[in-house]
CSV table of C-alpha atoms in Angstrom, one decimal:
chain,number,residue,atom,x,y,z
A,1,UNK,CA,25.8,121.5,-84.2
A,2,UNK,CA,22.1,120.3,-83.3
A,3,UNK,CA,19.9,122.4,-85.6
A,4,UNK,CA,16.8,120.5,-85.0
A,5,UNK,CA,16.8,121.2,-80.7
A,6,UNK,CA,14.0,122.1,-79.1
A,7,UNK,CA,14.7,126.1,-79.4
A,8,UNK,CA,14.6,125.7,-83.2
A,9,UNK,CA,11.7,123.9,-83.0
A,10,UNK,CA,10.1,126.8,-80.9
A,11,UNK,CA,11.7,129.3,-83.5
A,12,UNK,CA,10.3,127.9,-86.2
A,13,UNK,CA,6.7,127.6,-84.4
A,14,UNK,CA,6.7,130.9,-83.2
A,15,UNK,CA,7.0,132.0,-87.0
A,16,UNK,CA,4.5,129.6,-88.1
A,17,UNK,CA,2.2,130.9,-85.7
A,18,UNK,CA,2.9,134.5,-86.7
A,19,UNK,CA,2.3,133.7,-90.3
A,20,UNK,CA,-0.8,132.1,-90.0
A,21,UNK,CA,-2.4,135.3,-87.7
A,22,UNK,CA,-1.2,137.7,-91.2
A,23,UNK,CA,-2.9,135.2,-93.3
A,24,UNK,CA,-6.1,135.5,-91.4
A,25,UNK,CA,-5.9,138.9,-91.6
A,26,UNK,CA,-5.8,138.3,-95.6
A,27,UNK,CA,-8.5,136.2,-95.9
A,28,UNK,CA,-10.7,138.3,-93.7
A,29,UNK,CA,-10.6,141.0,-95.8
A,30,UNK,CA,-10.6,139.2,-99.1
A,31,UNK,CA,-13.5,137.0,-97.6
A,32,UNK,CA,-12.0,134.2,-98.2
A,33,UNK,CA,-12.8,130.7,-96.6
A,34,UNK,CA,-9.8,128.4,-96.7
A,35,UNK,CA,-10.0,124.7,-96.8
A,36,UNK,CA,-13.8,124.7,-97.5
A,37,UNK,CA,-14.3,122.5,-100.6
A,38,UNK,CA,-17.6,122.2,-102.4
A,39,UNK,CA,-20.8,121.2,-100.8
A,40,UNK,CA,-19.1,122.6,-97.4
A,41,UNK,CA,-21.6,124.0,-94.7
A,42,UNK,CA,-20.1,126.8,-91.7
A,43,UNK,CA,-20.5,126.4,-88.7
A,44,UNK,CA,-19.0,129.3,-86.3
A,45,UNK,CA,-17.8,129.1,-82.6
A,46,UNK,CA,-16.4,132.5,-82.4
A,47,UNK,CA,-19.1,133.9,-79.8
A,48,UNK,CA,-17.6,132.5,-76.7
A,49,UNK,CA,-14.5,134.9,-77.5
A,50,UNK,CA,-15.5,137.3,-79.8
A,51,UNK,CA,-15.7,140.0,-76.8
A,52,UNK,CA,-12.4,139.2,-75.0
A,53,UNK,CA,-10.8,139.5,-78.5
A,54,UNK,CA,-12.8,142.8,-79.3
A,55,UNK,CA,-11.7,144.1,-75.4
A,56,UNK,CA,-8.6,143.6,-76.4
A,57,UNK,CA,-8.3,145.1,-79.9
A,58,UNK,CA,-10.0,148.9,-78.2
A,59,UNK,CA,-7.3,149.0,-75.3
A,60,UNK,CA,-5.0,148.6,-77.7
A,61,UNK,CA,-6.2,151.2,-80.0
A,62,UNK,CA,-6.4,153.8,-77.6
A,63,UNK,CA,-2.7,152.7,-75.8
A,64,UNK,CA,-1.7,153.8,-79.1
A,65,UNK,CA,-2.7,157.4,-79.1
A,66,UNK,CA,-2.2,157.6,-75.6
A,67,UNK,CA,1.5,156.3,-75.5
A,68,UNK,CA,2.5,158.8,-78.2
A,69,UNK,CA,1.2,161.7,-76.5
A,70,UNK,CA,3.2,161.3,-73.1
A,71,UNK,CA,6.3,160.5,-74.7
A,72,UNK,CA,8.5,163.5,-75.5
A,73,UNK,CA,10.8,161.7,-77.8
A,74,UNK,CA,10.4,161.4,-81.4
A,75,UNK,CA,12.3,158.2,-81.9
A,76,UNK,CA,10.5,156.7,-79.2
A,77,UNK,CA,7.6,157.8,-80.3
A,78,UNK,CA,7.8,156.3,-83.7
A,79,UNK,CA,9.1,152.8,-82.4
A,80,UNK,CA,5.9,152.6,-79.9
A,81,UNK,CA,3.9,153.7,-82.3
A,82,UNK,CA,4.9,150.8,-84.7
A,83,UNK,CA,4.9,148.2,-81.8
A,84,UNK,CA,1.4,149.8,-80.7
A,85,UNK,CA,-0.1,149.0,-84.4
A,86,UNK,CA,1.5,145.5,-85.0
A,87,UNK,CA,0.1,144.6,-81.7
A,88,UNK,CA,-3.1,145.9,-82.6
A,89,UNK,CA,-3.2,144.8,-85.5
A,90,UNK,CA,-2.3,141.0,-84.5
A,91,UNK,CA,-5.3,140.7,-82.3
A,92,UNK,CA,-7.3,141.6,-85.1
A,93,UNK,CA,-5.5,138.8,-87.1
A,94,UNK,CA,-6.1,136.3,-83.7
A,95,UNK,CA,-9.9,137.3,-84.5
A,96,UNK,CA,-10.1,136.8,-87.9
A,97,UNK,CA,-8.4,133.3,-87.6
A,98,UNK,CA,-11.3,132.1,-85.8
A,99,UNK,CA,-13.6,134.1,-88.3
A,100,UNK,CA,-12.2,132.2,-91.3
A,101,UNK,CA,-11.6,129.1,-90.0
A,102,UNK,CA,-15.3,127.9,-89.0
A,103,UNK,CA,-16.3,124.0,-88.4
A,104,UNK,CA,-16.9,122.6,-91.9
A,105,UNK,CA,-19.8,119.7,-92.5
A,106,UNK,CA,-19.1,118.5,-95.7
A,107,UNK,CA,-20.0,115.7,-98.0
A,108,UNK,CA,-17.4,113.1,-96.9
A,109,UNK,CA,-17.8,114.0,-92.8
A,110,UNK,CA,-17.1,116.5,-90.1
A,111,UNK,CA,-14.3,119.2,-90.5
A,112,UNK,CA,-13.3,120.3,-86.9
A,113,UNK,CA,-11.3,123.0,-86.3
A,114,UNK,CA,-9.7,125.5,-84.2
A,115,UNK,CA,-8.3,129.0,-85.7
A,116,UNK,CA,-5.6,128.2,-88.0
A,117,UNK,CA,-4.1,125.8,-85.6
A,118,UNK,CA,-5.9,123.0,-85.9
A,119,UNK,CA,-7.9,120.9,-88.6
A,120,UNK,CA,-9.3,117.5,-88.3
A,121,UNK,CA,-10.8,115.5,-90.7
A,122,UNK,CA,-13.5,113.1,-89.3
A,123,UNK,CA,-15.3,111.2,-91.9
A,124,UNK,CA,-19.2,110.3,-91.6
A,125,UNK,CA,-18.2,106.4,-90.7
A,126,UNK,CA,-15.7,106.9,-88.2
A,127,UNK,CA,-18.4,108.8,-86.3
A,128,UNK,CA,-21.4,106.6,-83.7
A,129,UNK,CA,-23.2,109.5,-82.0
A,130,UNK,CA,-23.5,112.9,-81.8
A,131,UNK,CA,-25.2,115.3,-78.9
A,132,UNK,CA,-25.7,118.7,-77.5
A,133,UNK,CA,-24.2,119.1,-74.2
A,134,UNK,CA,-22.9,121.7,-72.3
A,135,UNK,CA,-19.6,121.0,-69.8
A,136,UNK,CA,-17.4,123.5,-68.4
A,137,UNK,CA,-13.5,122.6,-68.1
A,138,UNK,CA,-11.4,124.5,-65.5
A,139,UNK,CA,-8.6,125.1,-68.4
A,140,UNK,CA,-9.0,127.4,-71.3
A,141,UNK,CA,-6.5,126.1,-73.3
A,142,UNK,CA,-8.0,125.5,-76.6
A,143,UNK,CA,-6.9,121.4,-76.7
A,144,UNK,CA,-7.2,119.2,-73.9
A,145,UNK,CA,-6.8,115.7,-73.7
A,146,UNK,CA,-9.2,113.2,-70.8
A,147,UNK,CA,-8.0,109.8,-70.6
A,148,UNK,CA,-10.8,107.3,-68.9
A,149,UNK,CA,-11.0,103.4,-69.1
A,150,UNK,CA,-12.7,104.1,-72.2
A,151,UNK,CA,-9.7,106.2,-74.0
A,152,UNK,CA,-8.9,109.8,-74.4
A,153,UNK,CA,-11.1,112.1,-75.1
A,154,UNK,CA,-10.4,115.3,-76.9
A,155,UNK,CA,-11.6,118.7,-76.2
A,156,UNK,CA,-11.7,121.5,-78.5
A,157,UNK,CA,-12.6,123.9,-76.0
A,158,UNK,CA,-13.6,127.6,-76.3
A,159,UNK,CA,-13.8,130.1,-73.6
A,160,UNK,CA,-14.1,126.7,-71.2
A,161,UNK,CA,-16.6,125.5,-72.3
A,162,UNK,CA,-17.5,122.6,-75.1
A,163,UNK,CA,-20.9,122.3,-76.3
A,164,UNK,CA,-21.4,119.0,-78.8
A,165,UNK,CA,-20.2,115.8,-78.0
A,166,UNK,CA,-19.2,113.6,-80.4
A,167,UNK,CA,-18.6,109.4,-80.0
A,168,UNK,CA,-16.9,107.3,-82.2
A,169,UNK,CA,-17.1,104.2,-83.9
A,170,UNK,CA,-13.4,102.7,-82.9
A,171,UNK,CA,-10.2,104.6,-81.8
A,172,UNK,CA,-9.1,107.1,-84.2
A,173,UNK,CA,-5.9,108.6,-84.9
A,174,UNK,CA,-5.9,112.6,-85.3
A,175,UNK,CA,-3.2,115.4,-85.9
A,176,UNK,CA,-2.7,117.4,-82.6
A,177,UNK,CA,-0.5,120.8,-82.7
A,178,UNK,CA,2.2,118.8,-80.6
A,179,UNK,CA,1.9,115.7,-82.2
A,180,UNK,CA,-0.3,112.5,-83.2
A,181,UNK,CA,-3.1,111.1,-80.7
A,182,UNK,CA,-5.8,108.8,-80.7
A,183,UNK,CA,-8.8,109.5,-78.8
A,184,UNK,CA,-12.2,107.4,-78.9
A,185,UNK,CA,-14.5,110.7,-78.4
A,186,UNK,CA,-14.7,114.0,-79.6
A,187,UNK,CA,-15.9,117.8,-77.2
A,188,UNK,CA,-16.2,120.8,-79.0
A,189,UNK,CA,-18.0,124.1,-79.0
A,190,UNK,CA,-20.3,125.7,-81.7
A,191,UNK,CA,-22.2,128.8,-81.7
A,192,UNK,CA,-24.9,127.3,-82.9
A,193,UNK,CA,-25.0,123.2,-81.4
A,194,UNK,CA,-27.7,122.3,-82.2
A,195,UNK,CA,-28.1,123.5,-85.6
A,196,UNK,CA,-24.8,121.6,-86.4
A,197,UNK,CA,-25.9,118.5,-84.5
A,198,UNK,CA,-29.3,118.1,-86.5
A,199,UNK,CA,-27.4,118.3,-89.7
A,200,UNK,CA,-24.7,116.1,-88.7
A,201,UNK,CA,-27.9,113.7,-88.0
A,202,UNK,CA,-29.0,114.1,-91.2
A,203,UNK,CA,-25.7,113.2,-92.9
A,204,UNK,CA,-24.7,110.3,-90.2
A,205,UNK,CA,-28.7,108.7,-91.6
A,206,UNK,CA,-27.6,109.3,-95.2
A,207,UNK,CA,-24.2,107.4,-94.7
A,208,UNK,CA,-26.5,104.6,-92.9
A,209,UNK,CA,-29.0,104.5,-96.0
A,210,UNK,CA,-25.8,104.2,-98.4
């Protein structure tokens, strides 16, 4: 029997995935950063989603009160009353993942990340250039892959939009959710570019001056 197919695969992602929302949720409220080591600065990019995540989270809070009012039976009652709280409950999670999980600048290079989903590790050396600039892409999906005569390029993309561009020094190999990629340029989004681009300056001179 194939126990490594592609629906246990999906299974064991889908739990994975549902794990890591709870543990967001935990380290919200314990206000707890993970993954950020000493000498680590934060660097947000929750803005561009914040309200579609927050729209979310107040229809679902009053489907709950609403749903148990028009239904007459008890049991039913109880087991959309349970489904109505996990869900609400889970976008919370989704919010807190991005919360806890901000873009870390740290003493050996860039930490880029996305929720709890992604986490890329781009030391000082690997990187050329670095620049504010805004682009638009007609997908939301959070990663997305451009491939040009010059390589790939990822995007780490929120609401559609990136916001920092990032060139490096030679092709570099990084951990996607669906597998390994190389890619010659970084796109991502910060809430605060260039803030984040100034101080990634600063470090990229220091690494220079070494």
């Amino acid at each position: 029997m194939n126990v490594t197919g592609p629906p246990v695969a999906l299974a064991r992602h889908a739990i994975q995935f549902e794990l890591g929302v709870w543990r967001s949720l935990y380290f919200l409220v314990r206000r707890r950063d993970p993954g950020a080591g000493p000498g680590a600065e934060r660097f947000s990019y929750v803005k561009a989603v914040e309200l579609l995540f927050w729209v979310f989270i107040i229809v679902s809070a009053i489907e709950i009160p609403i749903a148990h009012m028009l239904v007459p039976w008890e049991p039913v009652k109880i087991a959309l009353l349970a489904v109505g709280f996990w869900g609400l409950m889970w976008m919370v999670g989704m919010l807190a993942a991005y919360k806890v999980h901000p873009h870390l600048v740290e003493p050996a290079g860039l930490r880029l990340r996305n929720g709890f989903t992604l986490d890329i590790a781009i030391p000082w050396e690997a990187i050329s250039a670095v620049s504010v600039r805004e682009r638009s892409r007609e997908r939301s999906r959070a990663v997305q892959l451009d491939e040009t005569d010059a390589g790939t390029t990822l995007n780490v993309v929120a609401a559609s939009r990136t916001n920092i561009d990032l060139v490096l020094q030679r092709p570099f190999t990084v951990t996607l959710p669906h597998g390994v990629q190389t890619v010659t340029a970084v796109r991502f989004f910060a809430d605060e570019p260039r803030t984040l681009v100034k101080r990634m300056r600063t470090n990229l001179a220091d690494q220079v001056q070494r």
